[in-house]
mmCIF file of C-alpha atoms and ligand atoms in Angstrom:
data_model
loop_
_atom_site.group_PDB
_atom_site.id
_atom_site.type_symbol
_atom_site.label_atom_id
_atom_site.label_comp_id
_atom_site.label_asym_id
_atom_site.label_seq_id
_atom_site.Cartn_x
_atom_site.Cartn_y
_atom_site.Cartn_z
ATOM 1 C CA UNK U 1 8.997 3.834 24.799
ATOM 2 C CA UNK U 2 8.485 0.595 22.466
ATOM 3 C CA UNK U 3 5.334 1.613 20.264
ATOM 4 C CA UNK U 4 3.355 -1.145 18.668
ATOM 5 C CA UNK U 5 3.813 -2.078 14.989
ATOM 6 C CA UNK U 6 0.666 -3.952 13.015
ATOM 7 C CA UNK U 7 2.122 -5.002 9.835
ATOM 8 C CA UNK U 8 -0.739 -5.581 6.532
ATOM 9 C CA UNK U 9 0.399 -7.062 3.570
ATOM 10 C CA UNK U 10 -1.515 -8.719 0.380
ATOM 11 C CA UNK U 11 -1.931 -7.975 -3.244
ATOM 12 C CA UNK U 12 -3.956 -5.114 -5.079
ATOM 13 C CA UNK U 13 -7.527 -4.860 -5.008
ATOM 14 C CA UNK U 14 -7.927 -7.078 -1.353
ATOM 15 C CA UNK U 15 -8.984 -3.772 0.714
ATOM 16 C CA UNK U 16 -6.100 -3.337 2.625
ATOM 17 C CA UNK U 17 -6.274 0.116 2.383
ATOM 18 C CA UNK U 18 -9.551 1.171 3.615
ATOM 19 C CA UNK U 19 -9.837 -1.731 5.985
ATOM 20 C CA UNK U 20 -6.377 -0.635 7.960
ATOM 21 C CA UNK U 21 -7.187 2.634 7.220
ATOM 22 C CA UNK U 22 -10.735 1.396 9.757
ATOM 23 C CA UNK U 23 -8.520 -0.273 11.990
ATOM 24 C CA UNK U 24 -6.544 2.259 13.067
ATOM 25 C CA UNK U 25 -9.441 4.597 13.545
ATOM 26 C CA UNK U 26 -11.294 2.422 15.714
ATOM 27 C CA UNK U 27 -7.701 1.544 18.140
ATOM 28 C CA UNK U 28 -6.246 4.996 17.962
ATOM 29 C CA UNK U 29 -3.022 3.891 15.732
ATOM 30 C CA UNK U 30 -1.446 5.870 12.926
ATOM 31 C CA UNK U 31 -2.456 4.191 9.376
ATOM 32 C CA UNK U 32 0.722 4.282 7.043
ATOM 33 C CA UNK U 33 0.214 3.874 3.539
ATOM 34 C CA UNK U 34 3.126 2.976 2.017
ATOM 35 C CA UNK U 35 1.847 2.206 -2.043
ATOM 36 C CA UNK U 36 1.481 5.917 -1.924
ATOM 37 C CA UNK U 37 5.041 6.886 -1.259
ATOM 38 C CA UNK U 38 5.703 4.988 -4.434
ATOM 39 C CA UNK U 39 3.262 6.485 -5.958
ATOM 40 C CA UNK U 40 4.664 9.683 -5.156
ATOM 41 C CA UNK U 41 7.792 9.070 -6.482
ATOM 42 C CA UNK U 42 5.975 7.817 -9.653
ATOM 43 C CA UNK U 43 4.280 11.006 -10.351
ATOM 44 C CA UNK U 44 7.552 13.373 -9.472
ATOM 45 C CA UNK U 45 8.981 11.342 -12.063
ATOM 46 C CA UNK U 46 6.269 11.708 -14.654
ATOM 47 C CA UNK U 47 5.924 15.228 -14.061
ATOM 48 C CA UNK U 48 9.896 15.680 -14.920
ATOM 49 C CA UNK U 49 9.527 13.264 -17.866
ATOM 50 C CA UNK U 50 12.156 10.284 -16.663
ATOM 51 C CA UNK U 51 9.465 7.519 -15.740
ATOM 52 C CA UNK U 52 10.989 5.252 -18.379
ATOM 53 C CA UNK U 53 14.450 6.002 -17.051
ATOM 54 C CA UNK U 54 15.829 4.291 -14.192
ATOM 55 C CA UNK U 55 19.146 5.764 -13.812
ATOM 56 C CA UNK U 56 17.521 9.177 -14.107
ATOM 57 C CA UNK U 57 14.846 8.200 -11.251
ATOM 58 C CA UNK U 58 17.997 7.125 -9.094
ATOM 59 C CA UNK U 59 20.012 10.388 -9.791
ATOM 60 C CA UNK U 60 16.764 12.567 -8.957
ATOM 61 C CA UNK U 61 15.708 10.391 -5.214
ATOM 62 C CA UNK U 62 17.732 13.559 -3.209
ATOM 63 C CA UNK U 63 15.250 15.728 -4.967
ATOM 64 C CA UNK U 64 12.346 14.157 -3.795
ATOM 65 C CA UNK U 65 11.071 15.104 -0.668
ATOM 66 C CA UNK U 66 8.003 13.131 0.638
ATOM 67 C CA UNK U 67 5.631 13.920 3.882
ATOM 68 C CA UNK U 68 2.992 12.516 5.313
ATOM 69 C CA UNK U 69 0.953 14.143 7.157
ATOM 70 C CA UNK U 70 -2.761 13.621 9.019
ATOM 71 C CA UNK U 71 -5.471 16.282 8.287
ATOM 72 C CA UNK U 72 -9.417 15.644 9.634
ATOM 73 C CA UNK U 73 -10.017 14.370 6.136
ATOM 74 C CA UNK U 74 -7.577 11.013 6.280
ATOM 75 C CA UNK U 75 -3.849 10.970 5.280
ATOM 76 C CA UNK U 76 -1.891 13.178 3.175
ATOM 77 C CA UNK U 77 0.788 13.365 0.889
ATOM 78 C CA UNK U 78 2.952 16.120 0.665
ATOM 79 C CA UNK U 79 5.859 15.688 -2.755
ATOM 80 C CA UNK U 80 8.276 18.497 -2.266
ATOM 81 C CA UNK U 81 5.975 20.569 0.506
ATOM 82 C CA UNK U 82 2.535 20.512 -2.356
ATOM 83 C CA UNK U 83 0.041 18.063 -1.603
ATOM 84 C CA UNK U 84 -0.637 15.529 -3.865
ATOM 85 C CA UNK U 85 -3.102 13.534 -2.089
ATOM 86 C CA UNK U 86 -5.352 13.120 -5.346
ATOM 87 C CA UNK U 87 -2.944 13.561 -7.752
ATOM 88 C CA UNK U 88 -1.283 9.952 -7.228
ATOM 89 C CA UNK U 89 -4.382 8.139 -7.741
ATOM 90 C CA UNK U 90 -4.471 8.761 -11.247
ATOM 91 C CA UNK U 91 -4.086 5.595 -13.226
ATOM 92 C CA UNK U 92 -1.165 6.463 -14.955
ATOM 93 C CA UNK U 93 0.968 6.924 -11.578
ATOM 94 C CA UNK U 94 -0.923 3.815 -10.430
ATOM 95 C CA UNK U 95 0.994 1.898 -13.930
ATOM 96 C CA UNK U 96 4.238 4.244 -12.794
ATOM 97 C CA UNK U 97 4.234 3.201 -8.711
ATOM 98 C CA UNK U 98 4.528 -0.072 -9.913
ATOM 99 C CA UNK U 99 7.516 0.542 -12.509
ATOM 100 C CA UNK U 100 9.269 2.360 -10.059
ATOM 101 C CA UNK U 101 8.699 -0.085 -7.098
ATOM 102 C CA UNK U 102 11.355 -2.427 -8.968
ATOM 103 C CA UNK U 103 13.890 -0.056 -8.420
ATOM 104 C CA UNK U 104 16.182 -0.961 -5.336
ATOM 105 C CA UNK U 105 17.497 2.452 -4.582
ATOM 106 C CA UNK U 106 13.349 3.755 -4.731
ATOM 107 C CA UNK U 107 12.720 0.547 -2.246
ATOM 108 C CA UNK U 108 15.988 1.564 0.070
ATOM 109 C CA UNK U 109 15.123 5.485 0.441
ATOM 110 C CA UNK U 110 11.670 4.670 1.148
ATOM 111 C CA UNK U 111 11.874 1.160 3.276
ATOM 112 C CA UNK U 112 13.985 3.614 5.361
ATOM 113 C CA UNK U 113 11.466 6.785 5.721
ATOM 114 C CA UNK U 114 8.737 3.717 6.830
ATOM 115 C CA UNK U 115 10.910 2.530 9.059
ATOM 116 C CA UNK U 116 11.740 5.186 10.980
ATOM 117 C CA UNK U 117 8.135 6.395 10.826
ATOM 118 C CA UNK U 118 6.924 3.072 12.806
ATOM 119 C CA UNK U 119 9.704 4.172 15.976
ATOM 120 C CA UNK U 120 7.487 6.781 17.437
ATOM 121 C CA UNK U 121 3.775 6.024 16.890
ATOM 122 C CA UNK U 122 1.647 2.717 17.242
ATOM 123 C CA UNK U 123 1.331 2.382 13.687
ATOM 124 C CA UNK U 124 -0.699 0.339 10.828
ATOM 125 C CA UNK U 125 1.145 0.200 7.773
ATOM 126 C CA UNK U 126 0.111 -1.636 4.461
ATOM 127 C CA UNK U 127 2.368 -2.600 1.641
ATOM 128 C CA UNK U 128 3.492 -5.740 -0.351
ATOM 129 C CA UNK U 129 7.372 -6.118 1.514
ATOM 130 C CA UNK U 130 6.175 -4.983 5.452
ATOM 131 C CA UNK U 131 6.254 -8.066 7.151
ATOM 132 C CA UNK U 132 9.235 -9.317 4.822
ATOM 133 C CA UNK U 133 11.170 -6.512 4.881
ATOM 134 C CA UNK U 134 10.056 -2.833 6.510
ATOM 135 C CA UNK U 135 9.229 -4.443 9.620
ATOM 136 C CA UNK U 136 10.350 -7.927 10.325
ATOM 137 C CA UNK U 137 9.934 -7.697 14.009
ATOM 138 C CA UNK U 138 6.394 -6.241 13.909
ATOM 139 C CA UNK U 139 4.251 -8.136 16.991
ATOM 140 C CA UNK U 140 0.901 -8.448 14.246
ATOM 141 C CA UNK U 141 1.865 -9.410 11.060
ATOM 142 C CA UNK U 142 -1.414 -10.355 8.304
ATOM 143 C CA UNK U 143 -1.494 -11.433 4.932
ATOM 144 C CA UNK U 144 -4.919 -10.075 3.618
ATOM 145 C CA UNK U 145 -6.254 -11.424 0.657
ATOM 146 C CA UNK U 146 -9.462 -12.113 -1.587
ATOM 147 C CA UNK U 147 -9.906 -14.368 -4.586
ATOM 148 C CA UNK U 148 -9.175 -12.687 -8.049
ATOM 149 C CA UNK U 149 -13.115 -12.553 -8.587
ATOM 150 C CA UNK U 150 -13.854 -11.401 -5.391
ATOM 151 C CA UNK U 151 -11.555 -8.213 -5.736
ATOM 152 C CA UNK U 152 -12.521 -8.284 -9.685
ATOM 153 C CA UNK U 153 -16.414 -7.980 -8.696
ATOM 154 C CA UNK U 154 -15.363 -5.701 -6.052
ATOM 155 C CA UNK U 155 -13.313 -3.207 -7.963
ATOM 156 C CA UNK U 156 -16.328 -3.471 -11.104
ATOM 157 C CA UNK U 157 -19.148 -1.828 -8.626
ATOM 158 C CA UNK U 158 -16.559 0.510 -7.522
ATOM 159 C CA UNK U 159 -16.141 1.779 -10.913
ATOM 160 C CA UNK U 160 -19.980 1.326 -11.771
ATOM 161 C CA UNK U 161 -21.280 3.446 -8.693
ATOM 162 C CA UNK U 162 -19.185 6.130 -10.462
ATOM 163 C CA UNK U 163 -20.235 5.748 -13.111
ATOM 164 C CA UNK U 164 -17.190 4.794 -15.141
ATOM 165 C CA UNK U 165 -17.560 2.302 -18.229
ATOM 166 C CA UNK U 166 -15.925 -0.676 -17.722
ATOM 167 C CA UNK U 167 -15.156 -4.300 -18.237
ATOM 168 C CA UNK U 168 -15.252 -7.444 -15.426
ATOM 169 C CA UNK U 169 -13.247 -9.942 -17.045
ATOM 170 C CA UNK U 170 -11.104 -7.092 -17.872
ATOM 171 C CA UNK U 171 -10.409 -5.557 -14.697
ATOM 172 C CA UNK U 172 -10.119 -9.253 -13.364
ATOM 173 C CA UNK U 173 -7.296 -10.265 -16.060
ATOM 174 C CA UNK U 174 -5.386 -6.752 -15.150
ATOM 175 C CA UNK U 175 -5.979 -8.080 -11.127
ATOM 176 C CA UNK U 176 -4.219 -11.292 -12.077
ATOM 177 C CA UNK U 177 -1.473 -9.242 -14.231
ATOM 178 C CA UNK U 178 -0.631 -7.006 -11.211
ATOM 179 C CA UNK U 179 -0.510 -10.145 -9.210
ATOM 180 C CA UNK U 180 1.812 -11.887 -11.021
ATOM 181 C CA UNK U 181 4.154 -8.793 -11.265
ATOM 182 C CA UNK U 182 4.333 -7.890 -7.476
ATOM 183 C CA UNK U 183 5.037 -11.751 -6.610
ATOM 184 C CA UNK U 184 7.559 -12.128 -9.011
ATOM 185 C CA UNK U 185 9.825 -9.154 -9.274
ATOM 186 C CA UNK U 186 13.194 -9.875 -7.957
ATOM 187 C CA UNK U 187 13.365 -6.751 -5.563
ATOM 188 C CA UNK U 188 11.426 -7.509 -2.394
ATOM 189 C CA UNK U 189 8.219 -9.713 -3.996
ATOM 190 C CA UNK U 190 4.916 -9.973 -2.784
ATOM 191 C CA UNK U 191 5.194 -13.357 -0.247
ATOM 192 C CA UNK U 192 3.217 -14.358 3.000
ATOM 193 C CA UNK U 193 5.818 -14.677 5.546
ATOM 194 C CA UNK U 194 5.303 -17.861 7.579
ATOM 195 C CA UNK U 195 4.443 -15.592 10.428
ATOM 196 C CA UNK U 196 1.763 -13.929 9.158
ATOM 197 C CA UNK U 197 -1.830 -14.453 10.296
ATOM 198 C CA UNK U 198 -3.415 -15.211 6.668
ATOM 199 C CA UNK U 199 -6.621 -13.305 6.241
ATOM 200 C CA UNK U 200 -9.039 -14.214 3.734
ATOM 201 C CA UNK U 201 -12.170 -11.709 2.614
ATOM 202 C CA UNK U 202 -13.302 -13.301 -0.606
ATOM 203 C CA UNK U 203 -16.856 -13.875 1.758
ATOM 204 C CA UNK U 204 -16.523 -11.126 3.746
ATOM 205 C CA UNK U 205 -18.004 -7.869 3.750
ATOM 206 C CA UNK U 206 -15.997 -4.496 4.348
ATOM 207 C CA UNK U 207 -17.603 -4.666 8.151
ATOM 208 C CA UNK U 208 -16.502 -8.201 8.777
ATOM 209 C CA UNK U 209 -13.067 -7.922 7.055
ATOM 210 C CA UNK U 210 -12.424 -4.519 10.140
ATOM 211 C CA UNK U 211 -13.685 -6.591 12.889
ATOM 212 C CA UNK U 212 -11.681 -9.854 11.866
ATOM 213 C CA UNK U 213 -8.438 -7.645 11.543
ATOM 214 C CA UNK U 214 -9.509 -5.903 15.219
ATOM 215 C CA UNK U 215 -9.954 -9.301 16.488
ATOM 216 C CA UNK U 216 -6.606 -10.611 15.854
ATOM 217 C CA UNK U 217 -4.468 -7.583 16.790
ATOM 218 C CA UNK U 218 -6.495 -6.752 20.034
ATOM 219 C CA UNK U 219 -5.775 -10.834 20.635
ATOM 220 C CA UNK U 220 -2.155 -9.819 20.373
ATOM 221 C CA UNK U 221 -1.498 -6.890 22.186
ATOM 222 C CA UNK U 222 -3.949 -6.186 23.918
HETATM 223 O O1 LIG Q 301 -0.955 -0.322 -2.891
HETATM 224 P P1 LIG Q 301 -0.784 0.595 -4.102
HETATM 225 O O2 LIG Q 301 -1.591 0.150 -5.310
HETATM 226 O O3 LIG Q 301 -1.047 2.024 -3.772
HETATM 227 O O4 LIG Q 301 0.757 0.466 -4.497
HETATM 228 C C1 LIG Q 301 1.290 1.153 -5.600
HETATM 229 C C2 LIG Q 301 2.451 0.343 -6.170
HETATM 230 O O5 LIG Q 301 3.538 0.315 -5.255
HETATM 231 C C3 LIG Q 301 2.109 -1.121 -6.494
HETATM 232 O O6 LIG Q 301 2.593 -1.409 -7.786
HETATM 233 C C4 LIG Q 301 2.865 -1.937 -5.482
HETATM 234 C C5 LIG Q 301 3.949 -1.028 -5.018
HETATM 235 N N1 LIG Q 301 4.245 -1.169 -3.590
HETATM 236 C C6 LIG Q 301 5.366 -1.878 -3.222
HETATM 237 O O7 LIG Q 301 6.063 -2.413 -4.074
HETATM 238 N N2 LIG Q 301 5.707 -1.982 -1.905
HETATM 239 C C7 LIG Q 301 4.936 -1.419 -0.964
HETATM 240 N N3 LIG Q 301 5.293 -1.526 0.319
HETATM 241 C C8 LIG Q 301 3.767 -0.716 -1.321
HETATM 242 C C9 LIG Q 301 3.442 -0.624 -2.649
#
């Protein structure tokens, strides 16, 4: 059976995440969240005190076991059978996904997990290399985007509605840093392929951004 294969890609802070995560609700697909694998691997390496060593990350990648698996409360992840769900969204693993996302051997084990994943479910998966690279031949491929303010103002009541202290320009100039480092790292970079449907949500709100992404894969398949 050939299952269907809706590939998201765009930079940090554009809502992929919860918008696929919508998406795949409403059409019945599995939602795969790849920046979470790497985060995974970032936070077995913190935990074993090698984050700032690449060779040692490399040696340790048969030692680390990751699972995903689907509860009623969302996705989880599973690092060496203990869930770690929360765990990875602290911001140090958030600073560590992205130092060990440059690794090639980190991008091959896990490229290859994904890939095998998207064989035997309909799947939504979300990333920076998934049109480029995990799934070339996936029939929806989108680019989803916002402008640097829009995910800066976004990310600012985020923080605010929890009450944490924070900064706008701030979290706007580490927006643009992130940017610039996913687009121009030499291992698999952040890029719109020419095939992908380019999404824009700078002036749209969470609702919209869903039923604009709906739209365009229920166009394609169906
Ligand atoms: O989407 P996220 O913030 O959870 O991703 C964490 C890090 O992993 C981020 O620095 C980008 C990187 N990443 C990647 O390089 N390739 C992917 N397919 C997904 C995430």
């Amino acid at each position: 059976m050939n299952y269907i294969s809706v590939a998201i890609d765009g930079p940090a802070g554009a809502g992929k995440s919860s918008v696929s995560k919508a998406v795949a609700k409403a059409l019945g697909y599995v939602y795969i969240d790849t920046g979470a694998m790497y985060r995974a691997v970032a936070l077995y390496a913190i935990r074993n005190g090698i984050i700032s060593d690449t060779q040692k990350i490399i040696d340790a990648l048969d030692d680390i076991k990751i699972e995903i698996k689907y509860s009623d409360s969302g996705q989880l992840i599973l690092l060496n059978g203990e869930d770690v769900t929360l765990d990875i969204r602290q911001e140090e693993v958030s600073k560590g996904a992205s130092s060990v996302a440059v690794i090639g051997e980190v991008r091959k084990k896990l490229v290859k997990m994904q890939q095998e994943m998207a064989k035997h479910d309909n799947v939504i998966m979300d990333g920076r290399d998934i049109c480029s690279v995990v799934l070339p031949d996936a029939q929806v491929k989108i680019f989803l985007t916002a402008s640097a303010d829009a995910r800066a103002q976004r990310r600012y009541k985020e923080l605010v509605e929890k009450g944490v202290e924070c900064d706008l320009e701030t979290i706007k100039e580490d927006i643009i840093a992130r940017d610039y480092n996913d687009s121009h790292r030499s291992e698999s970079p952040l890029v719109k392929t020419d095939d992908a449907v380019l999404v824009d949500t700078s002036d749209c709100d969470f609702d919209e951004s869903v039923r604009r992404i709906q739209e365009i894969i229920t166009k394609t398949v169906g």
